[in-house]
Coordinates of C-alpha atoms and ligand atoms in Angstrom, one line a residue:
M789 CA -44.7 -143.1 76.2
I790 CA -43.8 -139.4 76.6
P791 CA -41.2 -138.0 79.1
V792 CA -42.5 -136.6 82.5
S793 CA -41.6 -133.0 81.5
D794 CA -43.6 -133.3 78.3
A795 CA -46.6 -134.7 80.1
L796 CA -46.5 -131.9 82.6
D797 CA -46.3 -129.3 79.8
R798 CA -49.3 -130.8 78.1
L799 CA -51.2 -130.7 81.4
F800 CA -50.2 -127.0 82.0
S801 CA -51.4 -126.1 78.6
R802 CA -54.9 -127.2 79.6
T803 CA -54.8 -125.9 83.2
P804 CA -56.8 -122.7 83.8
T805 CA -55.9 -120.3 86.5
L806 CA -59.1 -120.1 88.7
P807 CA -60.9 -116.9 89.3
V808 CA -60.3 -114.5 92.2
E809 CA -62.6 -114.3 95.2
E810 CA -62.5 -112.1 98.3
I811 CA -62.6 -113.8 101.6
P812 CA -62.4 -112.7 105.2
L813 CA -58.9 -112.4 106.6
I814 CA -59.7 -115.0 109.2
A815 CA -60.0 -117.6 106.5
A816 CA -56.9 -116.6 104.5
N817 CA -54.2 -118.8 105.9
G818 CA -53.0 -121.3 103.3
R819 CA -54.8 -119.6 100.5
V820 CA -53.0 -118.1 97.5
L821 CA -53.0 -114.3 97.3
A822 CA -54.2 -113.4 93.8
R823 CA -53.4 -109.7 93.6
A824 CA -50.8 -107.6 95.3
V825 CA -52.2 -105.7 98.3
S826 CA -50.8 -102.5 99.6
A827 CA -50.7 -100.8 103.0
T828 CA -53.0 -97.8 103.4
R829 CA -51.3 -96.7 106.6
N830 CA -47.9 -96.5 108.2
Q831 CA -47.0 -98.9 110.9
P832 CA -46.4 -97.7 113.5
P833 CA -48.5 -94.7 112.6
F834 CA -46.5 -92.5 115.0
S835 CA -43.1 -92.9 116.6
A836 CA -43.8 -95.2 119.5
S837 CA -42.1 -96.2 122.7
A838 CA -40.5 -99.7 122.7
M839 CA -40.2 -99.9 126.5
D840 CA -41.8 -98.9 129.7
G841 CA -40.0 -95.9 131.1
Y842 CA -39.7 -92.1 130.8
A843 CA -39.6 -90.0 127.7
V844 CA -37.0 -87.2 127.9
V845 CA -35.0 -84.9 125.6
A846 CA -31.6 -86.4 126.6
A847 CA -30.2 -88.2 129.6
A848 CA -27.0 -89.0 131.4
P849 CA -26.3 -90.7 134.8
G850 CA -27.2 -88.4 137.7
D851 CA -29.7 -86.3 135.7
R852 CA -32.9 -85.4 137.5
F853 CA -36.3 -84.8 135.8
K854 CA -39.7 -83.7 136.9
V855 CA -42.5 -86.1 135.7
I856 CA -45.1 -83.9 134.0
G857 CA -47.6 -86.5 132.7
E858 CA -48.2 -89.9 131.3
A859 CA -48.5 -91.5 127.8
A860 CA -50.0 -95.0 127.6
A861 CA -50.7 -97.3 124.6
G862 CA -53.8 -95.8 123.1
T863 CA -53.6 -92.5 124.9
R864 CA -50.9 -89.9 124.0
F865 CA -49.6 -87.2 126.2
D866 CA -51.0 -83.9 124.9
G867 CA -48.1 -81.5 125.2
S868 CA -44.4 -81.5 124.7
V869 CA -41.4 -82.4 126.8
G870 CA -38.6 -79.9 127.6
P871 CA -35.2 -80.1 129.2
G872 CA -35.5 -81.2 132.9
E873 CA -38.9 -82.8 132.2
A874 CA -40.0 -86.4 131.7
V875 CA -43.2 -88.1 130.7
R876 CA -44.0 -91.5 132.2
I877 CA -44.5 -93.7 129.1
F878 CA -45.5 -97.3 128.3
T879 CA -44.7 -99.7 125.5
G880 CA -46.7 -98.8 122.3
A881 CA -47.5 -95.2 123.5
P882 CA -46.8 -92.3 121.1
V883 CA -43.6 -90.5 122.0
P884 CA -44.4 -87.0 123.1
Q885 CA -43.2 -84.0 121.1
G886 CA -39.7 -82.9 122.1
A887 CA -38.6 -86.3 123.5
S888 CA -35.8 -88.1 121.7
R889 CA -35.2 -91.1 123.9
I890 CA -36.9 -93.3 126.4
V891 CA -35.0 -94.0 129.7
I892 CA -36.2 -97.5 130.8
Q893 CA -37.8 -97.6 134.2
E894 CA -35.0 -99.9 135.5
D895 CA -32.5 -97.1 134.9
V896 CA -34.1 -94.5 137.3
T897 CA -35.0 -94.1 140.9
R898 CA -38.2 -92.2 141.6
D899 CA -39.1 -90.0 144.5
G900 CA -42.6 -88.5 144.2
D901 CA -42.6 -86.5 140.9
V902 CA -38.9 -86.6 140.5
I903 CA -36.8 -89.3 138.8
T904 CA -33.0 -89.6 138.9
V905 CA -31.1 -91.5 136.3
T906 CA -28.8 -94.2 137.7
E907 CA -25.3 -95.3 136.7
G908 CA -25.1 -97.8 133.8
L909 CA -27.8 -96.0 131.7
D910 CA -28.1 -97.7 128.4
K911 CA -27.8 -96.0 125.0
G912 CA -31.4 -96.2 124.1
P913 CA -33.3 -94.6 122.4
H914 CA -36.0 -97.4 122.6
I915 CA -38.2 -95.5 120.0
R916 CA -39.8 -97.3 117.1
A917 CA -39.8 -94.9 114.1
E918 CA -43.0 -94.0 112.4
G919 CA -43.4 -96.4 109.4
G920 CA -40.5 -98.5 110.6
D921 CA -42.4 -101.7 109.9
F922 CA -44.1 -100.6 106.7
R923 CA -45.3 -97.4 105.0
V924 CA -48.3 -96.5 102.9
G925 CA -48.1 -98.2 99.5
Q926 CA -45.8 -101.0 100.6
S927 CA -47.2 -104.2 99.2
I928 CA -47.3 -108.0 99.5
D929 CA -46.8 -109.3 96.0
A930 CA -48.9 -112.0 94.4
P931 CA -49.0 -114.9 93.9
V932 CA -47.9 -116.2 97.3
R933 CA -49.4 -118.8 99.5
L934 CA -50.4 -117.0 102.7
T935 CA -48.7 -118.1 105.9
P936 CA -49.6 -117.3 109.5
A937 CA -47.0 -114.6 109.4
L938 CA -48.4 -113.0 106.2
V939 CA -51.9 -113.2 107.7
A940 CA -50.6 -111.1 110.7
L941 CA -49.0 -108.7 108.3
L942 CA -52.2 -108.3 106.3
A943 CA -54.1 -107.6 109.5
S944 CA -51.5 -105.0 110.5
M945 CA -52.0 -103.4 107.0
N946 CA -55.7 -103.2 107.7
V947 CA -56.7 -105.6 104.9
A948 CA -59.9 -107.2 106.2
R949 CA -60.9 -108.9 103.0
V950 CA -58.3 -110.7 101.0
P951 CA -58.3 -111.4 97.2
V952 CA -57.4 -115.1 96.7
T953 CA -57.7 -117.6 94.0
R954 CA -60.7 -119.9 94.3
R955 CA -59.9 -123.3 95.6
P956 CA -60.0 -126.0 92.9
E957 CA -62.9 -128.4 93.2
V958 CA -61.5 -131.9 92.7
A959 CA -63.6 -135.1 92.3
I960 CA -61.9 -138.3 93.2
L961 CA -63.2 -141.3 91.4
S962 CA -61.9 -144.7 92.4
T963 CA -62.8 -147.8 90.5
G964 CA -62.3 -151.5 91.1
D965 CA -64.6 -154.4 91.9
E966 CA -62.2 -155.4 94.6
L967 CA -62.4 -152.1 96.6
V968 CA -64.3 -151.4 99.7
M969 CA -64.2 -148.4 102.0
P970 CA -62.2 -148.3 105.2
G971 CA -64.4 -149.5 108.0
E972 CA -66.3 -151.9 105.9
V973 CA -65.8 -155.7 106.2
P974 CA -64.0 -156.8 103.0
G975 CA -65.0 -160.0 101.3
P976 CA -62.3 -162.7 100.9
D977 CA -61.1 -161.2 97.6
Q978 CA -61.4 -157.6 98.4
I979 CA -59.0 -154.9 99.7
I980 CA -59.5 -151.4 101.1
A981 CA -59.4 -148.3 99.0
S982 CA -56.3 -146.6 100.3
N983 CA -54.7 -144.2 97.9
T984 CA -58.1 -142.6 97.5
F985 CA -57.7 -141.3 101.0
G986 CA -54.0 -140.5 100.5
L987 CA -54.9 -138.3 97.5
H988 CA -57.7 -136.7 99.3
A989 CA -55.2 -135.7 102.0
L990 CA -52.7 -134.5 99.5
L991 CA -55.2 -132.4 97.7
R992 CA -56.4 -130.8 101.0
D993 CA -52.8 -130.0 101.9
L994 CA -52.4 -128.3 98.5
G995 CA -55.4 -126.1 99.1
A996 CA -57.9 -127.8 96.9
R997 CA -61.4 -129.0 97.8
P998 CA -61.4 -132.7 97.2
R999 CA -64.6 -134.7 97.2
L1000 CA -64.8 -138.5 97.2
L1001 CA -67.2 -140.0 94.7
P1002 CA -68.7 -143.4 95.5
L1003 CA -66.4 -146.3 94.5
A1004 CA -67.2 -147.3 90.9
R1005 CA -67.3 -150.9 89.9
D1006 CA -65.4 -152.2 86.9
D1007 CA -68.3 -151.8 84.5
E1008 CA -69.2 -149.1 82.1
A1009 CA -72.6 -148.2 83.6
S1010 CA -71.1 -147.7 87.1
L1011 CA -68.2 -145.6 85.7
R1012 CA -70.6 -143.4 83.7
T1013 CA -72.7 -142.8 86.8
A1014 CA -69.5 -141.9 88.7
F1015 CA -68.4 -139.4 85.9
D1016 CA -71.9 -137.9 86.1
L1017 CA -71.4 -137.3 89.8
A1018 CA -68.1 -135.5 89.0
Q1019 CA -70.0 -132.6 87.3
G1020 CA -68.9 -129.2 88.5
A1021 CA -65.4 -130.2 89.4
D1022 CA -62.4 -128.3 88.0
L1023 CA -60.4 -131.5 88.0
V1024 CA -61.5 -135.2 88.0
V1025 CA -58.9 -137.5 89.3
T1026 CA -59.6 -141.2 88.6
I1027 CA -57.8 -144.0 90.4
G1028 CA -57.4 -147.4 88.8
G1029 CA -58.7 -149.0 85.7
A1030 CA -56.4 -147.0 83.5
S1031 CA -54.1 -149.7 82.1
V1032 CA -54.9 -152.1 79.3
G1033 CA -56.5 -155.0 81.2
D1034 CA -59.9 -156.3 80.3
H1035 CA -61.3 -154.6 83.4
D1036 CA -59.6 -151.2 82.7
L1037 CA -62.4 -149.2 81.4
V1038 CA -61.7 -145.6 82.5
G1039 CA -60.1 -144.6 79.2
K1040 CA -63.0 -146.2 77.2
V1041 CA -65.8 -144.7 79.2
A1042 CA -64.1 -141.2 79.4
G1043 CA -63.6 -141.4 75.6
D1044 CA -67.2 -142.3 75.0
L1045 CA -68.2 -139.3 77.2
G1046 CA -66.1 -137.1 75.0
M1047 CA -62.7 -136.8 76.7
D1048 CA -60.1 -135.0 74.6
R1049 CA -57.0 -137.0 75.5
A1050 CA -53.8 -135.1 76.2
F1051 CA -51.7 -138.2 76.6
Y1052 CA -51.7 -141.8 77.8
K1053 CA -48.6 -143.4 79.2
V1054 CA -45.6 -141.6 80.7
A1055 CA -42.1 -142.8 80.8
M1056 CA -41.9 -143.0 84.6
R1057 CA -41.7 -145.6 87.3
P1058 CA -43.9 -146.1 89.1
G1059 CA -46.9 -144.8 87.2
K1060 CA -46.6 -145.6 83.5
P1061 CA -50.3 -145.9 82.7
L1062 CA -51.2 -142.3 83.4
M1063 CA -53.9 -140.7 81.4
A1064 CA -54.9 -137.0 81.1
G1065 CA -57.3 -134.9 79.1
T1066 CA -60.3 -132.6 79.2
L1067 CA -63.8 -133.8 79.8
N1068 CA -66.9 -131.5 79.8
G1069 CA -64.8 -128.5 80.5
A1070 CA -63.0 -130.1 83.4
M1071 CA -59.5 -131.5 83.5
M1072 CA -59.0 -135.2 84.0
I1073 CA -56.0 -137.0 85.3
G1074 CA -56.3 -140.8 85.3
L1075 CA -53.9 -142.3 87.9
P1076 CA -52.9 -146.0 88.0
G1077 CA -54.4 -147.9 90.9
N1078 CA -51.3 -149.2 92.5
P1079 CA -51.2 -147.3 95.8
V1080 CA -47.7 -146.0 95.6
S1081 CA -48.0 -145.2 91.9
A1082 CA -51.1 -143.2 92.5
M1083 CA -49.4 -141.2 95.3
V1084 CA -46.2 -140.6 93.4
C1085 CA -48.2 -139.4 90.4
G1086 CA -50.1 -137.2 92.9
H1087 CA -46.9 -135.5 93.8
V1088 CA -45.4 -135.4 90.3
F1089 CA -48.6 -134.3 88.3
V1090 CA -51.6 -133.5 90.4
A1091 CA -49.8 -131.2 92.8
P1092 CA -48.2 -129.0 90.1
V1093 CA -51.6 -128.8 88.3
I1094 CA -53.3 -127.7 91.5
R1095 CA -50.6 -125.1 92.1
A1096 CA -51.1 -123.8 88.6
M1097 CA -54.9 -123.6 89.1
L1098 CA -54.2 -121.5 92.2
G1099 CA -52.1 -119.1 90.2
L1100 CA -48.7 -120.2 91.5
P1101 CA -45.8 -120.7 89.1
R1102 CA -46.3 -123.5 86.6
A1103 CA -43.4 -125.6 87.6
Q1104 CA -42.5 -129.2 88.3
A1105 CA -42.6 -130.5 91.9
L1106 CA -39.8 -128.8 93.9
R1107 CA -36.5 -130.7 93.7
K1108 CA -33.6 -130.5 96.0
Q1109 CA -30.0 -131.7 95.8
T1110 CA -28.2 -134.2 98.0
V1111 CA -25.8 -137.1 97.6
L1112 CA -26.4 -140.8 97.4
A1113 CA -25.8 -142.7 100.7
Q1114 CA -25.4 -145.9 98.7
S1115 CA -24.3 -146.9 95.2
Q1116 CA -27.1 -147.5 92.7
P1117 CA -27.2 -149.5 89.5
A1118 CA -27.9 -147.9 86.2
N1119 CA -31.5 -146.8 85.6
G1120 CA -33.7 -148.0 82.7
P1121 CA -35.5 -145.9 80.1
R1122 CA -38.1 -144.5 82.5
E1123 CA -37.6 -141.8 85.1
H1124 CA -37.6 -143.6 88.4
Y1125 CA -39.0 -142.0 91.6
M1126 CA -37.5 -144.2 94.3
R1127 CA -39.0 -144.2 97.8
A1128 CA -36.1 -143.1 100.0
R1129 CA -35.1 -141.7 103.3
L1130 CA -32.8 -138.7 104.0
T1131 CA -29.9 -139.6 106.3
E1132 CA -26.8 -138.0 107.6
N1133 CA -24.9 -139.6 104.7
G1134 CA -27.3 -138.5 102.0
I1135 CA -30.4 -140.1 100.5
L1136 CA -31.0 -143.9 101.0
P1137 CA -33.5 -145.5 98.7
D1138 CA -35.4 -148.4 100.2
Q1139 CA -34.5 -152.0 99.1
R1140 CA -38.1 -152.6 98.2
Q1141 CA -39.5 -150.5 95.4
D1142 CA -42.6 -152.4 94.4
S1143 CA -45.4 -149.9 93.6
S1144 CA -47.9 -151.6 96.0
L1145 CA -45.9 -151.0 99.2
L1146 CA -47.6 -148.2 101.2
S1147 CA -45.6 -149.3 104.3
V1148 CA -42.4 -148.3 102.5
L1149 CA -43.9 -145.0 101.2
G1150 CA -45.2 -144.3 104.7
L1151 CA -41.6 -144.3 106.1
S1152 CA -40.1 -142.4 103.2
D1153 CA -39.5 -138.6 103.4
A1154 CA -38.2 -138.3 99.8
L1155 CA -38.5 -139.5 96.3
L1156 CA -35.0 -140.0 94.8
V1157 CA -35.3 -139.0 91.1
R1158 CA -33.3 -141.2 88.7
P1159 CA -33.4 -139.7 85.2
P1160 CA -34.0 -142.1 82.2
H1161 CA -30.8 -144.0 81.3
D1162 CA -29.0 -142.6 84.3
P1163 CA -25.7 -144.6 84.6
A1164 CA -24.7 -146.5 87.7
R1165 CA -23.9 -144.1 90.6
D1166 CA -21.6 -144.3 93.5
A1167 CA -22.2 -143.3 97.1
G1168 CA -21.5 -139.6 97.4
D1169 CA -22.6 -138.8 93.8
P1170 CA -24.9 -135.7 93.6
V1171 CA -28.6 -136.5 93.0
E1172 CA -32.0 -134.8 93.0
Y1173 CA -35.0 -135.7 95.1
I1174 CA -38.5 -134.5 95.7
P1175 CA -39.2 -133.9 99.4
L1176 CA -42.4 -135.6 100.7
Ligands
AMP156 P1 -55.6 -151.0 88.3 O1 -54.9 -149.7 88.0 O2 -57.1 -150.8 88.4 O3 -55.2 -152.1 87.4 O4 -55.1 -151.4 89.8 C1 -53.8 -151.7 90.0 C2 -53.7 -152.3 91.4 O5 -54.0 -151.2 92.4 C3 -54.6 -153.4 91.8 O6 -53.9 -154.3 92.6 C4 -55.7 -152.8 92.5 O7 -56.4 -153.7 93.4 C5 -55.0 -151.7 93.2 N1 -55.9 -150.5 93.5 C6 -56.7 -149.9 92.5 N2 -57.3 -148.8 93.1 C7 -57.0 -148.8 94.4 C8 -57.3 -147.9 95.5 N3 -58.2 -146.9 95.3 N4 -56.8 -148.2 96.7 C9 -55.9 -149.2 96.8 N5 -55.5 -150.1 95.8 C10 -56.1 -149.9 94.6
MG157 MG1 -58.6 -152.2 88.6

């Protein structure tokens, strides 16, 4: 058994960063920017009015101005403004030459071509400076996962095609004679493949392209066929069949097919029988079948590997600090990822930590991390957790 951090390092040493592809901006949300991109223009490209009103040189209550023209968003006033003159202006329009402030329309009365500034005039100037948002050469640094706000910024920078890391192709191979697909009628000794769908969802959220292979039976021929179907994937995630029972054939078949094993068995709970290696140029992670084990290993190992493939920093799953809401007994030799809820008083691990209980995982919003041999802890003691 190796520690979790060792297992993760061994995985990272085999994880390629995937190549860059250019995609349309409309598809960029959630993708990982692969190269810094720079603005090729200033925004705004001219000093612009921030309000509807009148552009003038200067203004004080009681001042009168003759309105000499109009500037609208998209159409500037050709000419300049002098003392005693005003240009009717709207939000987003270029500020005419000579003007140094906008008097908002609420602060004037208008009579034909003449406006008079009322009492209570604000300070203004209601002008957005040229390049006030960004200037030519200003960049968005990579790598970063693109958010709706960054997509808007890219658009504003006139970046129509975005260099991003290719999405990892992930084949999900579940094995077990007892498994049927959701929607099927299970036989009396059968159950529904569940974590298969949980991992598919997790991988989608991470920005990968997961693909479900047909359920494999617990025999070598069926597993070999399933591995054949995984061809072309960057990562093959197997579920089940990875421990040492008579029916646990994933390691054997993968070995026969030439898997170069990185490790087998990690000192963690849940999830000890975790296997990883390289097979036909693809990475392989063999998860235990127990539904919660598979999901926890998904967060602890699969997610960091996907992020690394996408070019994001090679780091363990994000951990945060809080305090214990309830005292906890000493932990054993394996790192324990306890299904827990965040409360006002700190983190509260569920009473039931069996690795088959999806109903407990479903109500958890955190995994409390107990390091190996962590001594007994009191309520209020600082602890780390992985947000779910
Ligand atoms: P295994 O790792 O194959 O020994 O499976 C451990 C436990 O997880 C057994 O109770 C299996 O029935 C169950 N299991 C295996 N694969 C899945 C799956 N894809 N969905 C739900 N349960 C599973
Ligand atoms: Mg099995």
